[in-house]
XYZ file of C-alpha atoms in Angstrom:
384
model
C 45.649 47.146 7.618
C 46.125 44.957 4.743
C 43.283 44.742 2.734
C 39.394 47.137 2.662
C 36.537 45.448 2.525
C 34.219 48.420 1.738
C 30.663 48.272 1.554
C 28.743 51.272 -0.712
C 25.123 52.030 0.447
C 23.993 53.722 -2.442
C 25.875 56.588 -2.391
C 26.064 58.809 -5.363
C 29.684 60.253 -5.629
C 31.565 58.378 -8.164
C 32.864 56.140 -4.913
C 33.752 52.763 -6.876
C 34.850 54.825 -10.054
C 37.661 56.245 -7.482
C 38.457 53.259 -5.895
C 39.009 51.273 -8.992
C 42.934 51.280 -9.090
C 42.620 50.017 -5.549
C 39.979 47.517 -6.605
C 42.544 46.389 -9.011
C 45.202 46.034 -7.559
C 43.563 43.955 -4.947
C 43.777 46.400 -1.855
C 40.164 46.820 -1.940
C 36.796 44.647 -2.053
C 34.017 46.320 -2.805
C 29.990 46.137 -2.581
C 27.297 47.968 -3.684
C 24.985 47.537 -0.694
C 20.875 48.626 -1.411
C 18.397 49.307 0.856
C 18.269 51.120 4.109
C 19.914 50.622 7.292
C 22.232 48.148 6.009
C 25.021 48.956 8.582
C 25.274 45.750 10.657
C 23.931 43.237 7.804
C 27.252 44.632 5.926
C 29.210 43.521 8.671
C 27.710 40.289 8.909
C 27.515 39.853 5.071
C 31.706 40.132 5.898
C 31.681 37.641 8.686
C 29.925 35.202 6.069
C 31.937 36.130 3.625
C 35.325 36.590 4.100
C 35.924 35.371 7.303
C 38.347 32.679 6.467
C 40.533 35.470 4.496
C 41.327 37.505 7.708
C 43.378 36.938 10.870
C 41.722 39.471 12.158
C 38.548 41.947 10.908
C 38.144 45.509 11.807
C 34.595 47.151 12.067
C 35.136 50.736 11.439
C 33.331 53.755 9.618
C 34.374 55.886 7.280
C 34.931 58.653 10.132
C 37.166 56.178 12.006
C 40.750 55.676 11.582
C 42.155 53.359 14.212
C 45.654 54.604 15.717
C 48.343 52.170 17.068
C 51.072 53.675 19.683
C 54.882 53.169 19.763
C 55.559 52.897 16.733
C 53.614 49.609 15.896
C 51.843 47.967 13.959
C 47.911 47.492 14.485
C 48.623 43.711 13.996
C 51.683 43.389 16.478
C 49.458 45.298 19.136
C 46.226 42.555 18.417
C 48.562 39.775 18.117
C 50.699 40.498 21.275
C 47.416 41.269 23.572
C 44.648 38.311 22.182
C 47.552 35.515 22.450
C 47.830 35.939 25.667
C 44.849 34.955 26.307
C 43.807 31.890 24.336
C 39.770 32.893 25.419
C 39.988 35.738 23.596
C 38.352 36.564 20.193
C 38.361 40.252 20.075
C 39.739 43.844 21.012
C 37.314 46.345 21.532
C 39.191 49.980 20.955
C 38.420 52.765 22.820
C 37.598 56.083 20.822
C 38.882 59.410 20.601
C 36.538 62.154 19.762
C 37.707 64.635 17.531
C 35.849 68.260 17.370
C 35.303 70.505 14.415
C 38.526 72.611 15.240
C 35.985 75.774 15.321
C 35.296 75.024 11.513
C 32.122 76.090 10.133
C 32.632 75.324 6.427
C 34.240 72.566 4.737
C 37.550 73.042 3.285
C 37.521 70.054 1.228
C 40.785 70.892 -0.276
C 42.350 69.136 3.162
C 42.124 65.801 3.909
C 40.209 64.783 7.910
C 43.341 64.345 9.132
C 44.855 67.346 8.488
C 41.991 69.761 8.823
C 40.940 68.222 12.508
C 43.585 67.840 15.105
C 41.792 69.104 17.737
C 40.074 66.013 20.092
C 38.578 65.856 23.453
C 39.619 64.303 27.105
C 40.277 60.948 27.268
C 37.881 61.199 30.108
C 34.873 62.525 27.870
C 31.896 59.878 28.319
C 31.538 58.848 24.506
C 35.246 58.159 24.584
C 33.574 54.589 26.498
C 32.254 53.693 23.668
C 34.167 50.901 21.880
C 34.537 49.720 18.100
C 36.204 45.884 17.482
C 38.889 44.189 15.968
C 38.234 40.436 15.979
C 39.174 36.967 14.572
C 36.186 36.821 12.438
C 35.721 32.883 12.690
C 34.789 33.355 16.537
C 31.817 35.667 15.622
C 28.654 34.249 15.814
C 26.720 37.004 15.038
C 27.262 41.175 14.622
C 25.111 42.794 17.040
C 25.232 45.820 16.523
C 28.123 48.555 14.984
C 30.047 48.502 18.074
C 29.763 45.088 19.411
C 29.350 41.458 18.280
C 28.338 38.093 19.793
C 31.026 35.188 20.019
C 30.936 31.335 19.988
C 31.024 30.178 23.221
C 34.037 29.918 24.384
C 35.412 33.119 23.342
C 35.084 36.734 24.759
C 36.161 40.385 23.513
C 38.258 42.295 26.075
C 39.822 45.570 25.977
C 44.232 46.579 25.930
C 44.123 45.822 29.886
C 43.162 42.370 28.927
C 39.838 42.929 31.054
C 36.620 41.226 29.507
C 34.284 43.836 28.180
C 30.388 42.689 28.200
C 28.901 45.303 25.859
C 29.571 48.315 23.520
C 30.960 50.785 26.456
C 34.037 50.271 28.887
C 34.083 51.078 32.593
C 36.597 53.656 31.856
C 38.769 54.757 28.493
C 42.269 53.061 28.035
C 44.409 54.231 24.955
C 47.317 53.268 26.442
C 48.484 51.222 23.794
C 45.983 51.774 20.733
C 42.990 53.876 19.934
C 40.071 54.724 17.461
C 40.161 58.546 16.509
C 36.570 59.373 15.711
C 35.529 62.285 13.324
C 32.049 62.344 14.200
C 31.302 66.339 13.455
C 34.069 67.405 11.267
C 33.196 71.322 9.953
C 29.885 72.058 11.189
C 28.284 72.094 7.284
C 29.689 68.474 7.364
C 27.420 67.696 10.212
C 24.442 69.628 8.693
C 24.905 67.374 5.561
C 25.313 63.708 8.002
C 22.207 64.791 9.999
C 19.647 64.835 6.559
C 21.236 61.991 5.468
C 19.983 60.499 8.499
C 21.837 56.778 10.312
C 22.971 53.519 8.764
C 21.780 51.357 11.269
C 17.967 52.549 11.912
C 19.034 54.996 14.750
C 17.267 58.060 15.679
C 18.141 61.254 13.084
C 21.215 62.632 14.267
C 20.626 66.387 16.237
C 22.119 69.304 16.437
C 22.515 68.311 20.407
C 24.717 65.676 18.723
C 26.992 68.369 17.062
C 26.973 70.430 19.830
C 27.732 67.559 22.683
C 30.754 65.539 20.609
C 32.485 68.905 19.360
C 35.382 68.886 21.817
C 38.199 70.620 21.025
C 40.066 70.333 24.482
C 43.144 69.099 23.531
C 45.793 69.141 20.279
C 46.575 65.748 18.820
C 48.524 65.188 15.497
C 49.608 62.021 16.427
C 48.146 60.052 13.793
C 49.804 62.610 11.031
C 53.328 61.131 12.062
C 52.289 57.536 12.359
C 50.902 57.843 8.823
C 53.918 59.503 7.040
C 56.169 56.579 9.077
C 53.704 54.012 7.513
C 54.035 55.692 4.119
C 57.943 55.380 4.148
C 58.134 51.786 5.230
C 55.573 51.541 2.246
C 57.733 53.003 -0.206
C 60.234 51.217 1.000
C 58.683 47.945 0.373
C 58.046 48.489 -3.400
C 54.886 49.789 -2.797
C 51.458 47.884 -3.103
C 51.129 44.126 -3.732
C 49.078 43.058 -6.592
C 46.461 40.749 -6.189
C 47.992 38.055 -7.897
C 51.140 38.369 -5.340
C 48.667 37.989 -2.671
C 47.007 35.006 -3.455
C 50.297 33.300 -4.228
C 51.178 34.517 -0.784
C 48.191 33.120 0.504
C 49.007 29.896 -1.329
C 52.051 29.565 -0.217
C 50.928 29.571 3.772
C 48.853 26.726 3.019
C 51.624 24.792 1.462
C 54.013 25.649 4.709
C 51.079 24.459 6.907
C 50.006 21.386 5.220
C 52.913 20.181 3.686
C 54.246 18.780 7.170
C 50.905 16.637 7.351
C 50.547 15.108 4.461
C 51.768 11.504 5.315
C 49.936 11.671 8.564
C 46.544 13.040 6.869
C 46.807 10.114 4.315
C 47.431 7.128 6.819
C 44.465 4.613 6.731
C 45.245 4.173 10.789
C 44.950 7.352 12.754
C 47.277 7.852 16.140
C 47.487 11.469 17.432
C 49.727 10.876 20.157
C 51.960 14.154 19.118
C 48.778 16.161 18.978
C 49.335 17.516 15.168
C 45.596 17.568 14.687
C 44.122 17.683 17.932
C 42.280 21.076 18.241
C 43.017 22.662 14.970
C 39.393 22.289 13.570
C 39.423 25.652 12.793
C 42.570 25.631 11.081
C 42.063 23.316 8.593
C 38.926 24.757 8.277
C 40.935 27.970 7.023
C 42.937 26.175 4.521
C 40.155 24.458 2.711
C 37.965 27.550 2.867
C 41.354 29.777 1.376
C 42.209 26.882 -1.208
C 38.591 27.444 -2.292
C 38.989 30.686 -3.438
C 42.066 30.677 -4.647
C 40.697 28.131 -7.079
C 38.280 30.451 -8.278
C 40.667 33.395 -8.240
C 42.704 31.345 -11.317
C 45.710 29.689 -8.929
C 46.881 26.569 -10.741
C 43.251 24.471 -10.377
C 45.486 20.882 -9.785
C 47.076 21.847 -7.055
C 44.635 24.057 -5.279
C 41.651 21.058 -5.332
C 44.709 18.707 -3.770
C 45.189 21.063 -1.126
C 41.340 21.583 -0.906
C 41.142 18.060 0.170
C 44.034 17.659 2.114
C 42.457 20.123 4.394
C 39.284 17.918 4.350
C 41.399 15.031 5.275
C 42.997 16.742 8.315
C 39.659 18.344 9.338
C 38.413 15.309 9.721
C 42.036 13.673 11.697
C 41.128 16.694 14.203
C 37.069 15.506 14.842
C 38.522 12.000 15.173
C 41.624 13.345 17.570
C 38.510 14.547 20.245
C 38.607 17.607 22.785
C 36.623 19.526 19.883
C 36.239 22.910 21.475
C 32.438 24.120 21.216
C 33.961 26.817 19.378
C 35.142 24.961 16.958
C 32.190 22.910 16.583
C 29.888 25.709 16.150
C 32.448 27.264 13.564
C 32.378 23.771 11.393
C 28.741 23.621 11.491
C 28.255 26.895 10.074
C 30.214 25.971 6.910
C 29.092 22.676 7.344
C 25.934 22.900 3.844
C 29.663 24.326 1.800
C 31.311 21.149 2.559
C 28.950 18.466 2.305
C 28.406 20.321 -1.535
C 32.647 19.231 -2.463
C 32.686 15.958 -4.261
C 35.675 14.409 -2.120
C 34.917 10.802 -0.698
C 36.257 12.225 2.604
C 33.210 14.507 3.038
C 30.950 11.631 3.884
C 33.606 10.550 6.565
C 33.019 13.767 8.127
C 29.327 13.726 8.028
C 29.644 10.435 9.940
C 31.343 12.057 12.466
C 29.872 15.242 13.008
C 26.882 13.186 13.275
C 28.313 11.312 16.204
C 29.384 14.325 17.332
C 26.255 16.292 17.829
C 24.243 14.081 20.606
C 27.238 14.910 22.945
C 26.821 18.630 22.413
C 23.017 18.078 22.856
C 23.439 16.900 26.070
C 25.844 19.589 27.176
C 22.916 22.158 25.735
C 19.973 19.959 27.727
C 22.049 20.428 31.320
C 22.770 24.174 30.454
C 18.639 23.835 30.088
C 19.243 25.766 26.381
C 17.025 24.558 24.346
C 17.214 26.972 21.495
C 20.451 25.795 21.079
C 19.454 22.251 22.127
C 16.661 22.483 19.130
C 18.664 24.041 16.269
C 21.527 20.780 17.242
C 18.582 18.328 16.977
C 17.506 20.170 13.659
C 20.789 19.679 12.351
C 20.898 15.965 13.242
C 17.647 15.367 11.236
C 18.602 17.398 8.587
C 22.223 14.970 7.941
């Protein structure tokens, strides 16, 4: 994983104090979350907020560390099983549960890792629950911790490539990559978790709970080795990058994608026959959202508003090119209040056309007979 975005409910251990060289050095973004059962608006404060930052988001707890095999990396393993599928949005992870290891006290001077190696059968029941790693920009809305909603168009499947409909699998596959899950730790771990009660407005936490997800049935140190492999190849990259070498690397992928288009995005007539913008609403999308913040995050301002409205430009060569996916759609409208605010000429151009747009999704919505969706569309019409 390449980057923390790690929300703080309250607690009261010096947590951001800690994390400040990380916070600095731009490995970390952190929020101090108030209130009570802020669990799943956290995640969808990160959808809204940083979606355009991530290839792909990972909605894990503290107690969960996720676990590629063979050696690779959690990206290669994402990228190699939700490519080939272009439906795809998201893979749900199966869990491991991981026991106390017959610990009644704490030894805090351990990390999890080392202190629990002991973890159930894959074939335990929890071990069907799931946790996801998505492209964020397909989410429509986090439903709960273990499971999210998806535009249309776009479904979450498991490392078989089998479409999974809710939080729990048919059966447990960690074939290929897995979620070890610390749920009990030492048993004065769990005493301390159960009065501190759930972030999500679940039931207090029993001993039952303790009691039923303490499996200890089988060794598993597996994630010990993958993490000293991952520390090497760190050290043998130079260590961290600073923030300021990510956002020029960030930068720097919107100048390789964009540079190629910007006679065609500046052409007063507009031919797509070679299908450069066709379908790529959502990446152009991406590079204005990114060239946004890199403004703010003190890139060179002239070139980052250029590139801010080159990516207006070619959004709006992909709603002219047609076959806009409702995926895509749904994705633009969403950020649609953002762009209309940029003072670009090219912003009223896409108005226009989204506006165009919208009665042919309308209709789609009145034959599906969903007229929530139907409603909110016509809202939106009135409303540009």
């Amino acid at each position: 994983m390449d980057h923390f975005y790690l929300y703080d409910n309250e607690s009261e251990d010096n947590l951001k104090e800690i994390l400040q060289p990380y916070i600095e050095a731009g490995l970390v973004s952190y929020h101090f979350y108030v209130g009570k059962n802020q669990h799943i608006a956290s995640y969808n404060d990160s959808v809204r907020n940083y979606k355009f930052e991530c290839r792909y988001m990972a909605f894990i707890d503290a107690d969960e560390f996720i676990l590629p095999h063979n050696d690779k990396k959690i990206m290669e393993i994402v990228d190699e099983l939700l490519n080939d599928n272009s439906y795809s949005a998201a893979l749900v992870v199966n869990w491991h549960c991981f026991g106390s290891a017959r610990n009644e006290k704490a030894d805090l001077s351990k990390g999890v890792l080392e202190r629990f190696c002991y973890r159930s059968n894959n074939d335990f029941e929890d071990n069907k629950h799931v946790k996801t790693i998505a492209n964020p920009r397909c989410i429509n809305v986090v439903l709960s911790t273990h499971f999210s909603s998806y535009f249309e168009g776009k479904i979450p499947i498991n490392e078989k490539g089998v479409f999974v409909s809710n939080a729990f699998t048919e059966k447990c596959s960690t074939d290929k990559i897995v979620i070890n899950h610390y749920f009990t730790k030492s048993k004065e771990e769990f005493l301390l978790k159960k009065k501190r009660g759930t972030g999500d407005g679940a039931p207090l936490r029993e001993m039952s709970d303790f009691y039923k997800l303490d499996r200890n049935d089988v060794y598993d140190d597996e994630i010990l080795k993958y993490r000293a492999m991952r520390q090497e190849l760190q050290k043998s990259r130079g260590g961290i990058e600073s923030a300021q070498q990510i956002n020029q690397r960030r930068f720097n992928a919107i100048i390789g994608t964009l540079s190629p288009l910007i006679l065609s995005a500046n052409l007063s007539l507009f031919d797509d026959k070679n299908g450069i913008f066709s379908g790529k609403i959502h990446l152009f999308l991406t590079c204005w959202a990114v060239s946004r913040d890199l403004k703010t995050a003190g890139l060179n301002e002239q070139d980052t508003t250029f590139f801010e409205e080159l990516s207006l430009k070619c959004l709006y060569k992909s709603l002219l090119a047609g076959s806009v996916e409702i995926w895509q759609l749904q994705l633009l409208i969403d950020e649609l209040p953002k762009i209309l605010s940029c003072k670009y000429s090219i912003v009223n151009d896409i108005k226009e056309t989204v506006i165009s747009i919208i009665p042919q999704f309308m209709n789609y919505r009145r034959m599906q007979n969903n007229w929530t969706s139907y409603k909110q569309l016509d809202y939106l019409l009135q409303m540009l």
